[in-house]
Amino acid sequence: MHKHLPQGKSLSHPLRPVLVHFQTGLFLLSLLLDLINLIWLPSKALLRGSFYTMAFALGMAVAAVVTGLVDWLNTRDGGPARRAGIYHVLLNLAVVLIFAVNLSLRYGMLEQAELPLPLLILSLVGVVLLMVSDYLSATMFDADSSAVRHQRRSLSAFERTISVSAQGSPDGFVAIADAASLGEGETLRAVIDGCVAAIVRLDGQLYAFQDFCTHRYGPLSEGAFHNGQVMCPWHRSCFDVRTGRVTQGPASVNLNVYEVEERNGTIYARVHRRQPLRAREVGS
């Protein structure tokens, strides 16, 4: 429960990306104001604007570091995200330190019209380190760009969600869609009595599992598929589509999997409600 706020679970949306975008934009704005002051218009108003913008950005950066540490602690031990995350966290801490020192030095200069060049250089170094950190974060948690390009499909399969009900079905199975409409490697999303499921065809077989990743609720129907696994498009968590088992973090809770079959050219599925097991509760 203590992790839910920094992870953004209570908001049903990851919190860290919002903080990162704010801090990056504000630090860049502060640097831009400094450059305008240096090149074009020396002004106390510009330097004060840069100071307060940097202060706000620093607050966002500290919050981003906290949420980033929580994310990092939830990555799998020994995994690539855990190893790369060490450098990412160190870079973020360096950025916070650089801008904290920068801000403290500027505090006594608010009545000046011109900024000393060393402080401008300090801001530039901090922004460059921030860009490197953001790039490293993207390589850690986003799906590999090659995998994403390989898995680009027409979004027509899930532009609309298929909503059905199994009420009145003697065996619990409900018709979802025409089997011919789901090609190899394609997905569709169905809401069956309030349960959101993703259905995919891999190697000619149909598989059904809960659509939302157990880490941050990323839409798995929009993920990448390889070797019988689905990769979440948000943070690279991987699951076995047959068993729902976590095969790569940061997710630590397995997916619910559902029964699905093809009858007379129609896809049928049956869902059941249960709590998914945590990954450590399932044998490897």
mmCIF file of C-alpha atoms in Angstrom:
data_model
loop_
_atom_site.group_PDB
_atom_site.id
_atom_site.type_symbol
_atom_site.label_atom_id
_atom_site.label_comp_id
_atom_site.label_asym_id
_atom_site.label_seq_id
_atom_site.Cartn_x
_atom_site.Cartn_y
_atom_site.Cartn_z
ATOM 1 C CA MET A 1 0.000 0.000 0.000
ATOM 2 C CA HIS A 2 2.867 2.412 0.822
ATOM 3 C CA LYS A 3 4.102 2.037 -2.775
ATOM 4 C CA HIS A 4 0.775 2.828 -4.405
ATOM 5 C CA LEU A 5 1.088 6.629 -4.233
ATOM 6 C CA PRO A 6 4.603 6.960 -5.741
ATOM 7 C CA GLN A 7 3.697 4.326 -8.337
ATOM 8 C CA GLY A 8 0.500 6.191 -9.234
ATOM 9 C CA LYS A 9 -1.758 3.175 -8.713
ATOM 10 C CA SER A 10 -4.299 5.254 -6.811
ATOM 11 C CA LEU A 11 -4.506 7.471 -9.911
ATOM 12 C CA SER A 12 -4.734 4.474 -12.271
ATOM 13 C CA HIS A 13 -1.830 5.996 -14.209
ATOM 14 C CA PRO A 14 1.956 5.887 -13.772
ATOM 15 C CA LEU A 15 3.048 8.967 -11.821
ATOM 16 C CA ARG A 16 6.710 9.098 -12.757
ATOM 17 C CA PRO A 17 6.302 9.906 -16.490
ATOM 18 C CA VAL A 18 4.274 12.994 -15.576
ATOM 19 C CA LEU A 19 6.945 14.206 -13.150
ATOM 20 C CA VAL A 20 9.750 13.511 -15.624
ATOM 21 C CA HIS A 21 8.049 15.513 -18.374
ATOM 22 C CA PHE A 22 7.513 18.437 -16.012
ATOM 23 C CA GLN A 23 11.089 18.479 -14.731
ATOM 24 C CA THR A 24 12.605 18.171 -18.200
ATOM 25 C CA GLY A 25 10.467 20.951 -19.651
ATOM 26 C CA LEU A 26 11.071 23.294 -16.723
ATOM 27 C CA PHE A 27 14.843 22.769 -16.624
ATOM 28 C CA LEU A 28 14.971 23.458 -20.372
ATOM 29 C CA LEU A 29 12.852 26.599 -19.895
ATOM 30 C CA SER A 30 15.209 27.814 -17.155
ATOM 31 C CA LEU A 31 18.196 27.274 -19.452
ATOM 32 C CA LEU A 32 16.422 29.087 -22.290
ATOM 33 C CA LEU A 33 15.777 32.121 -20.068
ATOM 34 C CA ASP A 34 19.467 32.150 -19.129
ATOM 35 C CA LEU A 35 20.502 32.068 -22.781
ATOM 36 C CA ILE A 36 18.133 34.925 -23.651
ATOM 37 C CA ASN A 37 19.604 36.895 -20.758
ATOM 38 C CA LEU A 38 23.151 36.242 -21.950
ATOM 39 C CA ILE A 39 22.710 36.709 -25.693
ATOM 40 C CA TRP A 40 19.934 39.229 -26.127
ATOM 41 C CA LEU A 41 18.377 40.929 -23.110
ATOM 42 C CA PRO A 42 20.134 41.140 -19.704
ATOM 43 C CA SER A 43 17.303 41.521 -17.213
ATOM 44 C CA LYS A 44 16.580 40.901 -13.535
ATOM 45 C CA ALA A 45 13.115 39.657 -14.514
ATOM 46 C CA LEU A 46 14.610 36.963 -16.754
ATOM 47 C CA LEU A 47 17.033 35.791 -14.078
ATOM 48 C CA ARG A 48 14.296 35.699 -11.474
ATOM 49 C CA GLY A 49 12.081 33.766 -13.865
ATOM 50 C CA SER A 50 14.918 31.314 -14.452
ATOM 51 C CA PHE A 51 15.483 30.974 -10.701
ATOM 52 C CA TYR A 52 11.851 30.191 -9.830
ATOM 53 C CA THR A 53 11.456 27.904 -12.832
ATOM 54 C CA MET A 54 14.550 25.983 -11.732
ATOM 55 C CA ALA A 55 13.219 25.770 -8.167
ATOM 56 C CA PHE A 56 9.919 24.293 -9.367
ATOM 57 C CA ALA A 57 11.783 21.893 -11.653
ATOM 58 C CA LEU A 58 14.006 20.796 -8.790
ATOM 59 C CA GLY A 59 10.951 19.921 -6.730
ATOM 60 C CA MET A 60 9.626 17.820 -9.622
ATOM 61 C CA ALA A 61 13.065 16.188 -9.960
ATOM 62 C CA VAL A 62 13.169 15.168 -6.301
ATOM 63 C CA ALA A 63 9.692 13.623 -6.601
ATOM 64 C CA ALA A 64 10.760 11.859 -9.810
ATOM 65 C CA VAL A 65 13.784 10.386 -8.041
ATOM 66 C CA VAL A 66 11.539 8.986 -5.297
ATOM 67 C CA THR A 67 9.124 7.411 -7.769
ATOM 68 C CA GLY A 68 12.053 6.174 -9.848
ATOM 69 C CA LEU A 69 13.563 4.412 -6.844
ATOM 70 C CA VAL A 70 10.242 2.695 -6.167
ATOM 71 C CA ASP A 71 10.067 1.589 -9.801
ATOM 72 C CA TRP A 72 13.659 0.349 -9.703
ATOM 73 C CA LEU A 73 13.087 -1.661 -6.520
ATOM 74 C CA ASN A 74 10.223 -3.416 -8.321
ATOM 75 C CA THR A 75 12.405 -4.570 -11.210
ATOM 76 C CA ARG A 76 13.606 -8.159 -11.274
ATOM 77 C CA ASP A 77 16.894 -8.937 -9.463
ATOM 78 C CA GLY A 78 19.677 -9.534 -11.955
ATOM 79 C CA GLY A 79 17.567 -8.344 -14.878
ATOM 80 C CA PRO A 80 18.781 -5.771 -17.418
ATOM 81 C CA ALA A 81 16.413 -3.108 -16.073
ATOM 82 C CA ARG A 82 17.827 -3.550 -12.555
ATOM 83 C CA ARG A 83 21.423 -3.158 -13.792
ATOM 84 C CA ALA A 84 20.732 -0.205 -16.086
ATOM 85 C CA GLY A 85 18.583 1.352 -13.373
ATOM 86 C CA ILE A 86 21.618 1.818 -11.140
ATOM 87 C CA TYR A 87 23.183 4.223 -13.665
ATOM 88 C CA HIS A 88 19.827 5.883 -14.270
ATOM 89 C CA VAL A 89 19.317 6.567 -10.563
ATOM 90 C CA LEU A 90 22.900 7.846 -10.138
ATOM 91 C CA LEU A 91 22.449 10.226 -13.070
ATOM 92 C CA ASN A 92 19.192 11.541 -11.617
ATOM 93 C CA LEU A 93 20.839 12.111 -8.246
ATOM 94 C CA ALA A 94 23.684 13.965 -9.982
ATOM 95 C CA VAL A 95 21.160 16.179 -11.784
ATOM 96 C CA VAL A 96 19.387 16.990 -8.519
ATOM 97 C CA LEU A 97 22.703 17.829 -6.842
ATOM 98 C CA ILE A 98 23.887 20.040 -9.720
ATOM 99 C CA PHE A 99 20.690 22.068 -9.833
ATOM 100 C CA ALA A 100 20.494 22.287 -6.026
ATOM 101 C CA VAL A 101 23.987 23.825 -5.967
ATOM 102 C CA ASN A 102 23.087 26.057 -8.912
ATOM 103 C CA LEU A 103 19.941 27.267 -7.189
ATOM 104 C CA SER A 104 21.727 27.992 -3.911
ATOM 105 C CA LEU A 105 24.375 30.065 -5.707
ATOM 106 C CA ARG A 106 21.721 32.052 -7.567
ATOM 107 C CA TYR A 107 19.780 32.884 -4.413
ATOM 108 C CA GLY A 108 22.022 35.845 -3.557
ATOM 109 C CA MET A 109 22.018 37.150 -7.126
ATOM 110 C CA LEU A 110 18.321 37.853 -7.629
ATOM 111 C CA GLU A 111 18.966 41.597 -7.883
ATOM 112 C CA GLN A 112 21.544 41.171 -10.636
ATOM 113 C CA ALA A 113 20.749 41.661 -14.315
ATOM 114 C CA GLU A 114 23.479 39.410 -15.678
ATOM 115 C CA LEU A 115 24.152 35.774 -14.828
ATOM 116 C CA PRO A 116 27.754 34.651 -14.250
ATOM 117 C CA LEU A 117 28.892 32.333 -17.033
ATOM 118 C CA PRO A 118 29.860 29.439 -14.647
ATOM 119 C CA LEU A 119 26.249 29.152 -13.494
ATOM 120 C CA LEU A 120 25.047 28.979 -17.092
ATOM 121 C CA ILE A 121 27.582 26.208 -17.763
ATOM 122 C CA LEU A 122 26.386 24.394 -14.631
ATOM 123 C CA SER A 123 22.798 24.501 -15.956
ATOM 124 C CA LEU A 124 23.940 23.237 -19.336
ATOM 125 C CA VAL A 125 25.786 20.301 -17.758
ATOM 126 C CA GLY A 126 22.703 19.451 -15.661
ATOM 127 C CA VAL A 127 20.417 19.485 -18.727
ATOM 128 C CA VAL A 128 22.814 17.274 -20.724
ATOM 129 C CA LEU A 129 22.947 14.740 -17.880
ATOM 130 C CA LEU A 130 19.154 14.870 -17.673
ATOM 131 C CA MET A 131 18.871 14.073 -21.396
ATOM 132 C CA VAL A 132 21.229 11.118 -20.991
ATOM 133 C CA SER A 133 19.207 9.892 -18.019
ATOM 134 C CA ASP A 134 15.929 10.200 -19.948
ATOM 135 C CA TYR A 135 17.405 8.252 -22.856
ATOM 136 C CA LEU A 136 18.601 5.522 -20.518
ATOM 137 C CA SER A 137 15.138 5.357 -18.951
ATOM 138 C CA ALA A 138 13.584 4.892 -22.379
ATOM 139 C CA THR A 139 15.914 2.013 -23.216
ATOM 140 C CA MET A 140 15.196 0.412 -19.829
ATOM 141 C CA PHE A 141 11.420 0.415 -19.743
ATOM 142 C CA ASP A 142 10.032 0.966 -23.213
ATOM 143 C CA ALA A 143 9.582 -1.899 -25.620
ATOM 144 C CA ASP A 144 12.520 -2.359 -28.012
ATOM 145 C CA SER A 145 11.925 -0.129 -31.007
ATOM 146 C CA SER A 146 12.569 -3.009 -33.398
ATOM 147 C CA ALA A 147 10.008 -5.155 -31.621
ATOM 148 C CA VAL A 148 7.496 -2.320 -31.685
ATOM 149 C CA ARG A 149 7.990 -1.770 -35.408
ATOM 150 C CA HIS A 150 7.727 -5.494 -36.040
ATOM 151 C CA GLN A 151 4.481 -5.663 -34.101
ATOM 152 C CA ARG A 152 2.829 -2.593 -35.631
ATOM 153 C CA ARG A 153 -0.568 -3.742 -36.737
ATOM 154 C CA SER A 154 -3.692 -2.079 -37.980
ATOM 155 C CA LEU A 155 -5.462 -0.718 -34.932
ATOM 156 C CA SER A 156 -8.808 -1.767 -36.369
ATOM 157 C CA ALA A 157 -8.694 -4.905 -34.180
ATOM 158 C CA PHE A 158 -9.046 -2.850 -31.033
ATOM 159 C CA GLU A 159 -10.304 0.564 -32.099
ATOM 160 C CA ARG A 160 -13.607 -0.672 -30.721
ATOM 161 C CA THR A 161 -13.985 -2.995 -27.778
ATOM 162 C CA ILE A 162 -16.251 -5.999 -28.185
ATOM 163 C CA SER A 163 -18.694 -6.162 -25.274
ATOM 164 C CA VAL A 164 -20.574 -9.416 -24.689
ATOM 165 C CA SER A 165 -22.286 -11.296 -21.885
ATOM 166 C CA ALA A 166 -22.246 -14.988 -21.029
ATOM 167 C CA GLN A 167 -25.589 -14.804 -19.268
ATOM 168 C CA GLY A 168 -27.796 -17.574 -20.538
ATOM 169 C CA SER A 169 -24.888 -19.575 -21.947
ATOM 170 C CA PRO A 170 -25.155 -23.183 -20.684
ATOM 171 C CA ASP A 171 -21.395 -23.750 -20.592
ATOM 172 C CA GLY A 172 -20.245 -20.181 -19.916
ATOM 173 C CA PHE A 173 -18.701 -19.750 -23.353
ATOM 174 C CA VAL A 174 -19.745 -16.696 -25.362
ATOM 175 C CA ALA A 175 -19.222 -15.853 -29.031
ATOM 176 C CA ILE A 176 -16.639 -13.075 -29.502
ATOM 177 C CA ALA A 177 -15.907 -12.597 -33.207
ATOM 178 C CA ASP A 178 -15.564 -14.249 -36.573
ATOM 179 C CA ALA A 179 -12.415 -16.397 -36.464
ATOM 180 C CA ALA A 180 -11.405 -15.226 -39.933
ATOM 181 C CA SER A 181 -11.150 -11.639 -38.645
ATOM 182 C CA LEU A 182 -8.223 -12.520 -36.358
ATOM 183 C CA GLY A 183 -5.021 -13.177 -38.296
ATOM 184 C CA GLU A 184 -1.704 -14.579 -37.076
ATOM 185 C CA GLY A 185 -0.153 -12.333 -34.434
ATOM 186 C CA GLU A 186 -3.225 -10.101 -34.272
ATOM 187 C CA THR A 187 -5.229 -9.310 -31.167
ATOM 188 C CA LEU A 188 -8.688 -8.243 -30.188
ATOM 189 C CA ARG A 189 -10.065 -6.899 -26.932
ATOM 190 C CA ALA A 190 -13.312 -8.158 -25.432
ATOM 191 C CA VAL A 191 -15.239 -7.186 -22.311
ATOM 192 C CA ILE A 192 -17.078 -10.270 -21.072
ATOM 193 C CA ASP A 193 -19.450 -9.428 -18.231
ATOM 194 C CA GLY A 194 -17.129 -6.634 -17.139
ATOM 195 C CA CYS A 195 -13.912 -8.674 -17.478
ATOM 196 C CA VAL A 196 -11.494 -7.176 -20.041
ATOM 197 C CA ALA A 197 -9.675 -9.872 -22.004
ATOM 198 C CA ALA A 198 -7.128 -9.865 -24.808
ATOM 199 C CA ILE A 199 -7.345 -12.637 -27.412
ATOM 200 C CA VAL A 200 -4.414 -13.402 -29.715
ATOM 201 C CA ARG A 201 -3.670 -15.967 -32.420
ATOM 202 C CA LEU A 202 -0.101 -17.325 -32.250
ATOM 203 C CA ASP A 203 1.166 -20.193 -34.389
ATOM 204 C CA GLY A 204 -2.427 -20.892 -35.311
ATOM 205 C CA GLN A 205 -3.556 -21.265 -31.684
ATOM 206 C CA LEU A 206 -5.890 -18.949 -29.783
ATOM 207 C CA TYR A 207 -4.978 -17.614 -26.339
ATOM 208 C CA ALA A 208 -6.934 -15.368 -23.978
ATOM 209 C CA PHE A 209 -5.699 -13.470 -20.924
ATOM 210 C CA GLN A 210 -6.480 -10.328 -18.963
ATOM 211 C CA ASP A 211 -5.770 -7.291 -21.095
ATOM 212 C CA PHE A 212 -4.211 -5.025 -18.481
ATOM 213 C CA CYS A 213 -0.676 -5.620 -17.216
ATOM 214 C CA THR A 214 -0.429 -6.353 -13.493
ATOM 215 C CA HIS A 215 2.372 -3.802 -13.111
ATOM 216 C CA ARG A 216 0.843 -0.512 -14.331
ATOM 217 C CA TYR A 217 -2.203 -1.653 -16.279
ATOM 218 C CA GLY A 218 -0.612 -1.292 -19.710
ATOM 219 C CA PRO A 219 -2.813 -2.627 -22.562
ATOM 220 C CA LEU A 220 -1.372 -6.037 -23.435
ATOM 221 C CA SER A 221 -3.548 -6.310 -26.554
ATOM 222 C CA GLU A 222 -1.257 -3.592 -27.953
ATOM 223 C CA GLY A 223 1.930 -5.362 -26.856
ATOM 224 C CA ALA A 224 4.596 -7.320 -28.744
ATOM 225 C CA PHE A 225 4.494 -11.115 -29.033
ATOM 226 C CA HIS A 226 7.491 -13.428 -29.275
ATOM 227 C CA ASN A 227 8.043 -17.087 -28.401
ATOM 228 C CA GLY A 228 4.634 -17.451 -26.778
ATOM 229 C CA GLN A 229 5.085 -14.345 -24.629
ATOM 230 C CA VAL A 230 3.500 -10.922 -24.633
ATOM 231 C CA MET A 231 5.555 -7.827 -23.774
ATOM 232 C CA CYS A 232 3.721 -4.903 -22.177
ATOM 233 C CA PRO A 233 4.120 -1.785 -24.366
ATOM 234 C CA TRP A 234 4.655 0.429 -21.332
ATOM 235 C CA HIS A 235 7.415 -1.071 -19.178
ATOM 236 C CA ARG A 236 8.517 -4.310 -20.908
ATOM 237 C CA SER A 237 6.979 -6.753 -18.435
ATOM 238 C CA CYS A 238 6.588 -10.132 -20.159
ATOM 239 C CA PHE A 239 4.053 -12.895 -19.582
ATOM 240 C CA ASP A 240 3.546 -16.403 -20.917
ATOM 241 C CA VAL A 241 0.264 -16.212 -22.850
ATOM 242 C CA ARG A 242 -0.485 -19.886 -22.085
ATOM 243 C CA THR A 243 -0.129 -19.765 -18.308
ATOM 244 C CA GLY A 244 -0.103 -16.033 -17.509
ATOM 245 C CA ARG A 245 3.194 -16.489 -15.656
ATOM 246 C CA VAL A 246 5.548 -13.502 -15.361
ATOM 247 C CA THR A 247 8.693 -14.165 -17.390
ATOM 248 C CA GLN A 248 10.262 -10.716 -17.073
ATOM 249 C CA GLY A 249 9.668 -7.889 -14.601
ATOM 250 C CA PRO A 250 9.016 -5.264 -13.416
ATOM 251 C CA ALA A 251 5.637 -7.008 -13.019
ATOM 252 C CA SER A 252 5.538 -9.510 -10.153
ATOM 253 C CA VAL A 253 1.920 -10.702 -10.363
ATOM 254 C CA ASN A 254 0.823 -13.281 -12.932
ATOM 255 C CA LEU A 255 -2.034 -12.711 -15.375
ATOM 256 C CA ASN A 256 -5.406 -14.374 -15.317
ATOM 257 C CA VAL A 257 -5.758 -16.626 -18.361
ATOM 258 C CA TYR A 258 -9.090 -17.610 -19.883
ATOM 259 C CA GLU A 259 -10.476 -20.434 -21.967
ATOM 260 C CA VAL A 260 -10.831 -19.743 -25.669
ATOM 261 C CA GLU A 261 -11.657 -21.945 -28.636
ATOM 262 C CA GLU A 262 -12.875 -21.847 -32.205
ATOM 263 C CA ARG A 263 -16.252 -23.352 -33.089
ATOM 264 C CA ASN A 264 -17.620 -23.413 -36.617
ATOM 265 C CA GLY A 265 -15.603 -20.363 -37.645
ATOM 266 C CA THR A 266 -16.403 -18.338 -34.522
ATOM 267 C CA ILE A 267 -14.175 -17.477 -31.557
ATOM 268 C CA TYR A 268 -15.692 -18.374 -28.185
ATOM 269 C CA ALA A 269 -14.259 -17.499 -24.773
ATOM 270 C CA ARG A 270 -15.091 -18.190 -21.149
ATOM 271 C CA VAL A 271 -13.776 -16.091 -18.286
ATOM 272 C CA HIS A 272 -13.546 -16.908 -14.620
ATOM 273 C CA ARG A 273 -12.781 -14.574 -11.788
ATOM 274 C CA ARG A 274 -9.912 -15.380 -9.463
ATOM 275 C CA GLN A 275 -6.967 -13.567 -7.917
ATOM 276 C CA PRO A 276 -3.792 -14.106 -9.966
ATOM 277 C CA LEU A 277 -0.907 -15.702 -8.093
ATOM 278 C CA ARG A 278 2.227 -13.722 -7.395
ATOM 279 C CA ALA A 279 5.131 -14.839 -9.507
ATOM 280 C CA ARG A 280 7.043 -16.317 -6.601
ATOM 281 C CA GLU A 281 4.081 -18.544 -5.764
ATOM 282 C CA VAL A 282 4.315 -20.326 -9.087
ATOM 283 C CA GLY A 283 7.097 -22.788 -9.789
ATOM 284 C CA SER A 284 9.525 -21.921 -12.554
#
